[in-house]
Amino acid sequence: MTARIVTTEPDVDRPPAPRFAFDRHTWKEIAYLLSNLPVAVLGFAYVVTMLATGVGLAVTVIGLPVLAAGLLGARQLGKAERGRARALLGLRIEEPSPLPRRRDEGFFGRLWSGLKDPVGWRAMLYEFIRLPWGVLTFAITLTGLFVLWPVLPFIVRGLTNADRAMARALLSPSDELERRIAELESDRGVVVDTAAADLRRIERDLHDGAQARLVNLAMGLGLAKEKLLEDPDAAAAMVDEAHGEVKLALQELRDLARGIHPAVLTDRGLDAALSSVASRCTVPVKVTADLPQRPAAAIEGIAYFTVSELLQNVSKHSGARSASVDVWRSGDRLLIQVGDDGHGGASLDKGTGMSGLADRLGAVDGLFVVDSPEGGPTTVTAELPWRDRTPA
């Protein structure tokens, strides 16, 4: 952090006039340090009161519930401290997962869960040790505003870095498991939304496609039946038209079934299914699949639909003359790479369906990387966890 000094006189022997050159981040840090004392006093008073009351009444019936309620309140204090650090220090700490609640655990089960809550205990420890630190930072910062202001930005940065480390250590989610739980909750929402969107798509395709054709077919056959005796030639023409409608309806049903889960994928595996997808692409596609065995059906299906969506993007948006699909196994991961020599510029936020693919892969611990500079070429790499196929 540097102070910007402006001089208007050419005389270098005379020092320039002193002036404050603190930016808004420095003033936010100063406000955080000055607010440490009142916040720490309130937090310390709460922790001491709840601990003294809960432990003192532990021999009675209400002591443990009071202590559990105090831990719940400490969670809220921790949430407020994370908000203060986020607003004034720009420190973003993930929110811990809420306490698990099960309907069958009863009152004592919920009480025990509250008493062993690590997030609440660490929040209490944070508030307990903050009082001496709050007094120290308040005194140094207030004194520095009047005495040490030329070096105050450096002092403030050092003190707030200690605050950042303390908040990360005691107010972050408990451990890797907490972070993993939060990720799984987010992924579960993605899976549910994706499944609902797929159901709506299937319903729409059935209603607008095959169902409408079957209705027209039924009406045409009804009219042909009425004209069968009166005008056999007209009835024969109607039956012939109905026969064409049947073929179109069957084709639409096949396409819909392929979109749900293609038969070739079930019967012959990923290599044949990807070759079938590539044959429908508008540009020549070279498919290379090096898989010693078939993965689990769910992973195989995700890989198939990922390649299918990417090749549709190649057909519609890339302007490519050729494309390639490579699939192989590396350790416990299934890797997919789709490339084309088009004009590039693909990204996850341009409405090409790639953001949806990234969400789907993320929901199963997969990765999705797009390398598409302007002018091309484009290479999309997808990675899925490998799971062995379970025999039927």
Coordinates of N, CA and C in Angstrom, one line a residue, residues 56-247:
G56 N -23.7 -24.4 35.2 CA -24.2 -24.3 36.6 C -25.5 -25.0 36.8
L57 N -26.3 -25.1 35.8 CA -27.6 -25.8 35.9 C -27.5 -27.2 35.4
A58 N -26.3 -27.7 35.1 CA -26.2 -29.0 34.5 C -26.7 -30.1 35.4
V59 N -26.7 -29.9 36.7 CA -27.2 -30.9 37.6 C -28.7 -30.9 37.7
T60 N -29.3 -29.9 37.1 CA -30.8 -29.9 37.0 C -31.3 -30.3 35.6
V61 N -32.6 -30.3 35.4 CA -33.1 -30.8 34.1 C -32.8 -29.8 33.0
I62 N -32.8 -28.5 33.3 CA -32.8 -27.5 32.3 C -31.4 -27.0 31.9
G63 N -30.3 -27.5 32.6 CA -29.0 -27.1 32.3 C -28.5 -27.4 30.9
L64 N -28.7 -28.7 30.5 CA -28.2 -29.1 29.2 C -29.0 -28.5 28.0
P65 N -30.3 -28.3 28.1 CA -31.0 -27.6 27.0 C -30.6 -26.2 26.9
V66 N -30.3 -25.5 28.1 CA -29.8 -24.1 28.0 C -28.5 -24.1 27.3
L67 N -27.6 -25.0 27.6 CA -26.3 -25.0 26.9 C -26.5 -25.3 25.4
A68 N -27.4 -26.2 25.0 CA -27.6 -26.5 23.6 C -28.2 -25.2 22.9
A69 N -29.1 -24.5 23.6 CA -29.6 -23.3 23.0 C -28.5 -22.2 22.9
G70 N -27.6 -22.2 23.9 CA -26.5 -21.3 23.8 C -25.6 -21.6 22.6
L71 N -25.4 -22.8 22.3 CA -24.6 -23.2 21.1 C -25.3 -22.8 19.8
L72 N -26.6 -22.9 19.8 CA -27.4 -22.5 18.6 C -27.2 -21.0 18.4
G73 N -27.3 -20.2 19.6 CA -27.1 -18.8 19.5 C -25.6 -18.4 19.0
A74 N -24.7 -19.2 19.5 CA -23.3 -19.0 19.0 C -23.1 -19.2 17.5
R75 N -23.9 -20.1 17.0 CA -23.9 -20.3 15.5 C -24.3 -19.0 14.8
Q76 N -25.4 -18.3 15.4 CA -25.8 -17.1 14.8 C -24.8 -16.0 15.0
L77 N -24.1 -16.0 16.1 CA -23.0 -15.0 16.3 C -21.9 -15.2 15.2
G78 N -21.6 -16.5 15.0 CA -20.6 -16.8 14.0 C -21.1 -16.3 12.6
K79 N -22.4 -16.5 12.3 CA -22.9 -16.0 11.0 C -22.8 -14.5 10.9
A80 N -23.0 -13.8 12.0 CA -22.9 -12.3 12.0 C -21.4 -11.9 11.8
E81 N -20.5 -12.6 12.4 CA -19.1 -12.3 12.3 C -18.6 -12.6 10.8
R82 N -19.1 -13.7 10.2 CA -18.8 -13.9 8.8 C -19.3 -12.8 7.9
G83 N -20.5 -12.3 8.2 CA -21.1 -11.2 7.5 C -20.3 -9.9 7.6
R84 N -19.8 -9.7 8.8 CA -19.0 -8.5 9.1 C -17.6 -8.6 8.4
A85 N -17.0 -9.7 8.4 CA -15.8 -9.9 7.7 C -16.0 -9.8 6.2
R86 N -17.1 -10.3 5.7 CA -17.3 -10.2 4.3 C -17.6 -8.8 3.8
A87 N -18.3 -8.0 4.6 CA -18.6 -6.6 4.2 C -17.4 -5.7 4.3
L88 N -16.5 -5.9 5.4 CA -15.5 -4.9 5.6 C -14.1 -5.4 5.2
L89 N -13.9 -6.7 5.2 CA -12.6 -7.3 4.8 C -12.6 -8.0 3.5
G90 N -13.8 -8.2 2.9 CA -13.8 -8.9 1.6 C -13.5 -10.4 1.8
L91 N -13.6 -10.9 3.0 CA -13.3 -12.3 3.4 C -14.6 -13.1 3.2
R92 N -14.6 -14.1 2.3 CA -15.7 -14.9 2.1 C -15.5 -16.3 2.7
I93 N -16.3 -16.6 3.7 CA -16.2 -17.9 4.3 C -17.5 -18.7 4.1
E94 N -17.4 -19.9 3.7 CA -18.6 -20.7 3.4 C -19.4 -20.9 4.7
E95 N -20.7 -20.9 4.5 CA -21.6 -21.1 5.7 C -21.6 -22.6 6.0
P96 N -21.5 -22.9 7.3 CA -21.5 -24.3 7.7 C -22.9 -24.9 7.5
S97 N -23.0 -26.2 7.3 CA -24.2 -26.9 7.1 C -25.1 -26.8 8.4
P98 N -26.4 -26.7 8.3 CA -27.3 -26.7 9.5 C -27.2 -28.0 10.2
L99 N -27.6 -28.0 11.4 CA -27.6 -29.2 12.2 C -28.6 -30.2 11.6
P100 N -28.1 -31.5 11.5 CA -29.0 -32.5 10.9 C -30.2 -32.8 11.8
R101 N -31.4 -32.8 11.2 CA -32.6 -33.1 12.0 C -33.3 -34.3 11.4
R102 N -33.5 -35.3 12.2 CA -34.3 -36.5 11.8 C -35.5 -36.7 12.7
R103 N -36.6 -37.1 12.0 CA -37.8 -37.1 12.8 C -37.8 -38.2 13.8
D104 N -37.0 -39.2 13.6 CA -37.1 -40.4 14.6 C -36.1 -40.3 15.7
E105 N -35.4 -39.2 15.8 CA -34.3 -39.1 16.9 C -34.9 -38.6 18.2
G106 N -36.1 -38.0 18.2 CA -36.7 -37.6 19.5 C -36.0 -36.4 20.1
F107 N -36.5 -36.0 21.3 CA -36.0 -34.8 22.0 C -34.5 -35.0 22.4
F108 N -34.2 -36.2 23.1 CA -32.8 -36.4 23.6 C -31.8 -36.5 22.4
G109 N -32.3 -37.1 21.3 CA -31.4 -37.2 20.1 C -31.1 -35.8 19.6
R110 N -32.1 -34.9 19.5 CA -31.8 -33.5 19.1 C -31.0 -32.8 20.1
L111 N -31.2 -33.0 21.4 CA -30.4 -32.4 22.4 C -28.9 -32.8 22.3
W112 N -28.7 -34.1 22.1 CA -27.3 -34.5 22.0 C -26.6 -34.0 20.7
S113 N -27.4 -33.9 19.6 CA -26.8 -33.3 18.4 C -26.4 -31.9 18.6
G114 N -27.3 -31.1 19.4 CA -26.9 -29.7 19.7 C -25.7 -29.6 20.6
L115 N -25.6 -30.5 21.5 CA -24.5 -30.4 22.5 C -23.1 -30.7 21.9
K116 N -23.1 -31.6 20.9 CA -21.9 -32.0 20.3 C -21.6 -31.2 19.0
D117 N -22.3 -30.1 18.7 CA -22.2 -29.3 17.5 C -20.8 -28.7 17.5
P118 N -19.9 -29.1 16.6 CA -18.6 -28.5 16.5 C -18.6 -27.0 16.1
V119 N -19.5 -26.7 15.2 CA -19.6 -25.3 14.7 C -19.9 -24.4 15.9
G120 N -20.9 -24.8 16.7 CA -21.3 -23.9 17.8 C -20.1 -23.8 18.8
W121 N -19.4 -24.8 19.1 CA -18.3 -24.8 20.1 C -17.2 -23.9 19.6
R122 N -16.9 -24.0 18.3 CA -15.8 -23.2 17.7 C -16.2 -21.7 17.7
A123 N -17.5 -21.5 17.4 CA -18.0 -20.1 17.5 C -17.9 -19.5 18.9
M124 N -18.2 -20.3 19.9 CA -18.0 -19.9 21.3 C -16.6 -19.6 21.6
L125 N -15.6 -20.5 21.1 CA -14.2 -20.2 21.4 C -13.8 -18.9 20.7
Y126 N -14.3 -18.7 19.5 CA -13.9 -17.5 18.8 C -14.4 -16.2 19.5
E127 N -15.6 -16.2 20.0 CA -16.1 -15.1 20.8 C -15.4 -14.9 22.1
F128 N -14.9 -16.0 22.7 CA -14.3 -16.0 24.0 C -12.9 -15.3 23.9
I129 N -12.1 -15.7 22.9 CA -10.8 -15.2 22.7 C -10.7 -13.8 22.0
R130 N -11.9 -13.3 21.6 CA -11.9 -12.1 20.9 C -11.7 -10.8 21.8
L131 N -12.1 -11.0 23.0 CA -12.1 -9.8 23.9 C -10.7 -9.2 24.0
P132 N -9.7 -9.9 24.5 CA -8.4 -9.3 24.6 C -7.9 -8.8 23.2
W133 N -8.2 -9.6 22.1 CA -7.7 -9.1 20.8 C -8.5 -7.9 20.4
G134 N -9.8 -7.8 20.7 CA -10.5 -6.6 20.4 C -10.0 -5.3 21.1
V135 N -9.7 -5.5 22.4 CA -9.1 -4.4 23.1 C -7.8 -3.9 22.5
L136 N -6.9 -4.9 22.1 CA -5.6 -4.6 21.6 C -5.8 -3.9 20.2
T137 N -6.6 -4.4 19.3 CA -6.7 -3.8 18.0 C -7.4 -2.4 18.1
F138 N -8.4 -2.3 19.0 CA -9.0 -1.0 19.1 C -8.0 0.1 19.6
A139 N -7.2 -0.3 20.6 CA -6.2 0.7 21.1 C -5.2 1.0 20.1
I140 N -4.7 0.0 19.4 CA -3.6 0.3 18.4 C -4.2 1.2 17.3
T141 N -5.3 0.8 16.8 CA -5.9 1.6 15.6 C -6.3 3.0 16.0
L142 N -6.9 3.2 17.2 CA -7.3 4.5 17.6 C -6.1 5.4 17.8
T143 N -5.1 4.8 18.5 CA -3.8 5.6 18.7 C -3.1 5.9 17.4
G144 N -3.1 4.9 16.5 CA -2.5 5.1 15.2 C -3.1 6.2 14.3
L145 N -4.4 6.4 14.5 CA -5.1 7.5 13.7 C -4.5 8.9 14.1
F146 N -4.0 9.0 15.3 CA -3.5 10.3 15.7 C -2.0 10.4 15.8
V147 N -1.3 9.2 16.0 CA 0.1 9.3 16.2 C 0.9 8.6 15.1
L148 N 0.4 7.4 14.6 CA 1.1 6.6 13.7 C 0.5 6.6 12.3
W149 N -0.2 7.6 11.9 CA -0.9 7.6 10.7 C -0.1 7.4 9.4
P150 N 1.2 7.8 9.4 CA 2.0 7.6 8.1 C 2.2 6.1 7.8
V151 N 2.3 5.3 8.9 CA 2.5 3.8 8.7 C 1.2 3.0 9.1
L152 N 0.2 3.7 9.4 CA -1.0 3.0 9.8 C -1.6 2.0 8.8
P153 N -1.6 2.3 7.5 CA -2.1 1.3 6.6 C -1.4 0.0 6.7
F154 N 0.0 0.0 6.9 CA 0.7 -1.3 7.1 C 0.3 -2.0 8.4
I155 N 0.2 -1.2 9.4 CA -0.2 -1.8 10.7 C -1.6 -2.4 10.6
V156 N -2.5 -1.7 10.0 CA -3.9 -2.1 9.8 C -3.9 -3.4 9.0
R157 N -3.2 -3.5 7.9 CA -3.2 -4.7 7.1 C -2.7 -5.9 7.9
G158 N -1.6 -5.7 8.7 CA -1.1 -6.8 9.5 C -2.1 -7.3 10.5
L159 N -2.8 -6.3 11.2 CA -3.8 -6.7 12.2 C -5.0 -7.4 11.5
T160 N -5.5 -6.9 10.4 CA -6.6 -7.6 9.7 C -6.2 -8.9 9.1
N161 N -5.0 -9.1 8.7 CA -4.6 -10.4 8.3 C -4.7 -11.4 9.4
A162 N -4.3 -11.0 10.6 CA -4.5 -11.9 11.8 C -5.9 -12.2 12.0
D163 N -6.8 -11.2 11.8 CA -8.3 -11.4 12.0 C -8.7 -12.4 10.9
R164 N -8.3 -12.2 9.7 CA -8.7 -13.1 8.6 C -8.3 -14.6 9.0
A165 N -7.1 -14.7 9.5 CA -6.6 -16.1 9.8 C -7.4 -16.7 10.9
M166 N -7.8 -15.8 11.9 CA -8.6 -16.3 13.1 C -10.0 -16.7 12.6
A167 N -10.6 -15.9 11.7 CA -11.9 -16.2 11.3 C -11.9 -17.5 10.4
R168 N -10.9 -17.6 9.5 CA -10.9 -18.8 8.7 C -10.7 -20.1 9.6
A169 N -9.9 -20.0 10.6 CA -9.6 -21.1 11.5 C -10.8 -21.6 12.3
L170 N -11.6 -20.6 12.8 CA -12.7 -20.9 13.8 C -14.1 -20.8 13.2
L171 N -14.3 -20.0 12.1 CA -15.6 -19.8 11.6 C -15.9 -20.5 10.3
S172 N -14.9 -21.2 9.8 CA -15.1 -21.9 8.5 C -15.9 -23.2 8.8
P173 N -16.5 -23.9 7.8 CA -17.1 -25.2 8.0 C -16.1 -26.1 8.7
S174 N -16.7 -27.1 9.4 CA -15.9 -27.9 10.3 C -14.6 -28.5 9.6
D175 N -14.8 -29.1 8.4 CA -13.7 -29.8 7.8 C -14.1 -30.1 6.4
E176 N -13.4 -31.0 5.7 CA -13.6 -31.3 4.4 C -15.0 -32.0 4.2
L177 N -15.5 -32.7 5.3 CA -16.8 -33.3 5.2 C -17.9 -32.2 5.1
E178 N -17.8 -31.1 5.8 CA -18.8 -30.1 5.7 C -18.8 -29.5 4.3
R179 N -17.6 -29.3 3.7 CA -17.6 -28.7 2.4 C -18.2 -29.7 1.4
R180 N -17.9 -31.0 1.6 CA -18.5 -32.1 0.7 C -20.0 -32.1 0.8
I181 N -20.5 -32.0 2.1 CA -22.0 -32.0 2.3 C -22.6 -30.9 1.5
A182 N -22.0 -29.7 1.6 CA -22.6 -28.5 0.9 C -22.6 -28.8 -0.7
E183 N -21.5 -29.4 -1.2 CA -21.4 -29.7 -2.6 C -22.5 -30.7 -3.0
L184 N -22.7 -31.7 -2.2 CA -23.6 -32.7 -2.5 C -25.1 -32.2 -2.5
E185 N -25.3 -31.3 -1.5 CA -26.6 -30.7 -1.5 C -26.9 -29.8 -2.8
S186 N -25.9 -29.1 -3.2 CA -26.0 -28.3 -4.4 C -26.2 -29.3 -5.6
D187 N -25.4 -30.3 -5.7 CA -25.5 -31.3 -6.8 C -26.8 -32.0 -6.8
R188 N -27.4 -32.3 -5.7 CA -28.7 -32.9 -5.6 C -29.7 -32.0 -6.3
G189 N -29.7 -30.7 -6.0 CA -30.6 -29.8 -6.6 C -30.4 -29.7 -8.1
V190 N -29.2 -29.8 -8.6 CA -29.0 -29.8 -10.0 C -29.6 -31.1 -10.7
V191 N -29.4 -32.2 -10.0 CA -29.9 -33.5 -10.6 C -31.4 -33.4 -10.6
V192 N -32.1 -32.9 -9.5 CA -33.5 -32.9 -9.5 C -34.0 -31.9 -10.6
D193 N -33.4 -30.8 -10.8 CA -33.8 -29.8 -11.8 C -33.6 -30.4 -13.2
T194 N -32.5 -31.1 -13.4 CA -32.3 -31.7 -14.7 C -33.3 -32.8 -15.0
A195 N -33.6 -33.7 -14.0 CA -34.6 -34.7 -14.2 C -36.0 -34.1 -14.6
A196 N -36.3 -33.1 -13.8 CA -37.6 -32.4 -14.1 C -37.7 -31.8 -15.5
A197 N -36.5 -31.2 -15.9 CA -36.5 -30.6 -17.3 C -36.6 -31.7 -18.4
D198 N -35.9 -32.9 -18.1 CA -36.0 -34.0 -19.1 C -37.4 -34.5 -19.2
L199 N -38.1 -34.6 -18.0 CA -39.5 -35.1 -18.1 C -40.4 -34.2 -18.9
R200 N -40.2 -32.9 -18.6 CA -41.0 -31.9 -19.4 C -40.7 -31.9 -20.9
R201 N -39.4 -32.2 -21.2 CA -39.1 -32.3 -22.6 C -39.7 -33.5 -23.3
I202 N -39.7 -34.6 -22.6 CA -40.3 -35.9 -23.1 C -41.8 -35.7 -23.3
E203 N -42.4 -35.1 -22.3 CA -43.9 -34.8 -22.4 C -44.2 -33.9 -23.5
R204 N -43.4 -32.8 -23.7 CA -43.6 -31.9 -24.8 C -43.4 -32.6 -26.2
D205 N -42.4 -33.4 -26.3 CA -42.1 -34.1 -27.5 C -43.3 -35.1 -27.9
L206 N -43.7 -35.8 -26.9 CA -44.8 -36.7 -27.1 C -46.1 -36.0 -27.5
H207 N -46.4 -34.9 -26.8 CA -47.6 -34.1 -27.1 C -47.6 -33.5 -28.4
D208 N -46.5 -32.9 -28.8 CA -46.4 -32.1 -30.1 C -46.1 -33.0 -31.2
G209 N -45.5 -34.2 -31.0 CA -45.0 -35.0 -32.1 C -45.9 -36.2 -32.3
A210 N -45.5 -37.4 -31.7 CA -46.1 -38.6 -32.0 C -47.6 -38.6 -31.6
Q211 N -47.9 -38.0 -30.5 CA -49.4 -38.0 -30.1 C -50.2 -37.3 -31.1
A212 N -49.8 -36.1 -31.6 CA -50.6 -35.4 -32.6 C -50.7 -36.2 -33.9
R213 N -49.6 -36.9 -34.3 CA -49.7 -37.8 -35.5 C -50.7 -38.9 -35.3
L214 N -50.7 -39.5 -34.1 CA -51.6 -40.6 -33.9 C -53.0 -40.2 -33.8
V215 N -53.3 -39.0 -33.3 CA -54.6 -38.4 -33.4 C -55.1 -38.2 -34.8
N216 N -54.2 -37.6 -35.6 CA -54.6 -37.5 -37.1 C -54.8 -38.8 -37.7
L217 N -54.0 -39.8 -37.4 CA -54.1 -41.1 -37.9 C -55.5 -41.7 -37.6
A218 N -55.9 -41.6 -36.3 CA -57.2 -42.1 -35.9 C -58.3 -41.5 -36.7
M219 N -58.2 -40.1 -36.9 CA -59.3 -39.4 -37.6 C -59.3 -39.9 -39.1
G220 N -58.1 -40.0 -39.7 CA -58.0 -40.4 -41.1 C -58.6 -41.8 -41.3
L221 N -58.3 -42.7 -40.4 CA -58.8 -44.1 -40.5 C -60.3 -44.1 -40.3
G222 N -60.8 -43.2 -39.4 CA -62.3 -43.1 -39.2 C -63.0 -42.7 -40.4
L223 N -62.4 -41.7 -41.1 CA -63.0 -41.2 -42.4 C -62.9 -42.3 -43.5
A224 N -61.8 -43.0 -43.5 CA -61.6 -44.0 -44.5 C -62.7 -45.1 -44.3
K225 N -62.9 -45.4 -43.0 CA -63.9 -46.5 -42.7 C -65.3 -46.1 -43.2
E226 N -65.6 -44.8 -43.0 CA -67.0 -44.3 -43.5 C -67.1 -44.3 -45.0
K227 N -66.0 -44.1 -45.7 CA -66.0 -44.0 -47.2 C -65.7 -45.4 -47.8
L228 N -65.5 -46.4 -47.0 CA -65.0 -47.7 -47.6 C -66.0 -48.3 -48.6
L229 N -67.3 -48.1 -48.2 CA -68.4 -48.7 -49.1 C -68.8 -47.6 -50.2
E230 N -68.8 -46.4 -49.8 CA -69.3 -45.3 -50.7 C -68.3 -45.1 -51.8
D231 N -67.0 -44.9 -51.5 CA -66.0 -44.5 -52.4 C -64.7 -45.3 -52.1
P232 N -64.6 -46.5 -52.6 CA -63.4 -47.3 -52.2 C -62.1 -46.7 -52.6
D233 N -62.0 -46.0 -53.7 CA -60.8 -45.3 -54.2 C -60.3 -44.3 -53.2
A234 N -61.3 -43.4 -52.8 CA -60.9 -42.4 -51.8 C -60.5 -43.0 -50.5
A235 N -61.2 -44.1 -50.1 CA -60.8 -44.8 -48.8 C -59.4 -45.4 -48.9
A236 N -59.1 -45.9 -50.1 CA -57.8 -46.5 -50.3 C -56.7 -45.4 -50.2
A237 N -57.0 -44.2 -50.7 CA -56.1 -43.1 -50.7 C -55.9 -42.7 -49.2
M238 N -57.0 -42.6 -48.4 CA -56.9 -42.2 -47.0 C -56.0 -43.3 -46.2
V239 N -56.3 -44.5 -46.5 CA -55.5 -45.6 -45.8 C -54.0 -45.4 -46.2
D240 N -53.7 -45.2 -47.4 CA -52.3 -45.0 -47.8 C -51.7 -43.8 -47.1
E241 N -52.5 -42.7 -47.0 CA -52.0 -41.5 -46.2 C -51.8 -41.9 -44.8
A242 N -52.7 -42.7 -44.2 CA -52.6 -43.1 -42.8 C -51.3 -43.9 -42.6
H243 N -51.0 -44.8 -43.6 CA -49.8 -45.6 -43.5 C -48.6 -44.7 -43.5
G244 N -48.5 -43.7 -44.2 CA -47.4 -42.7 -44.1 C -47.3 -42.1 -42.8
E245 N -48.5 -41.7 -42.2 CA -48.5 -41.1 -40.9 C -48.0 -42.1 -39.8
V246 N -48.3 -43.4 -40.0 CA -47.8 -44.4 -39.1 C -46.3 -44.5 -39.1
K247 N -45.7 -44.4 -40.3 CA -44.2 -44.5 -40.4 C -43.6 -43.3 -39.8

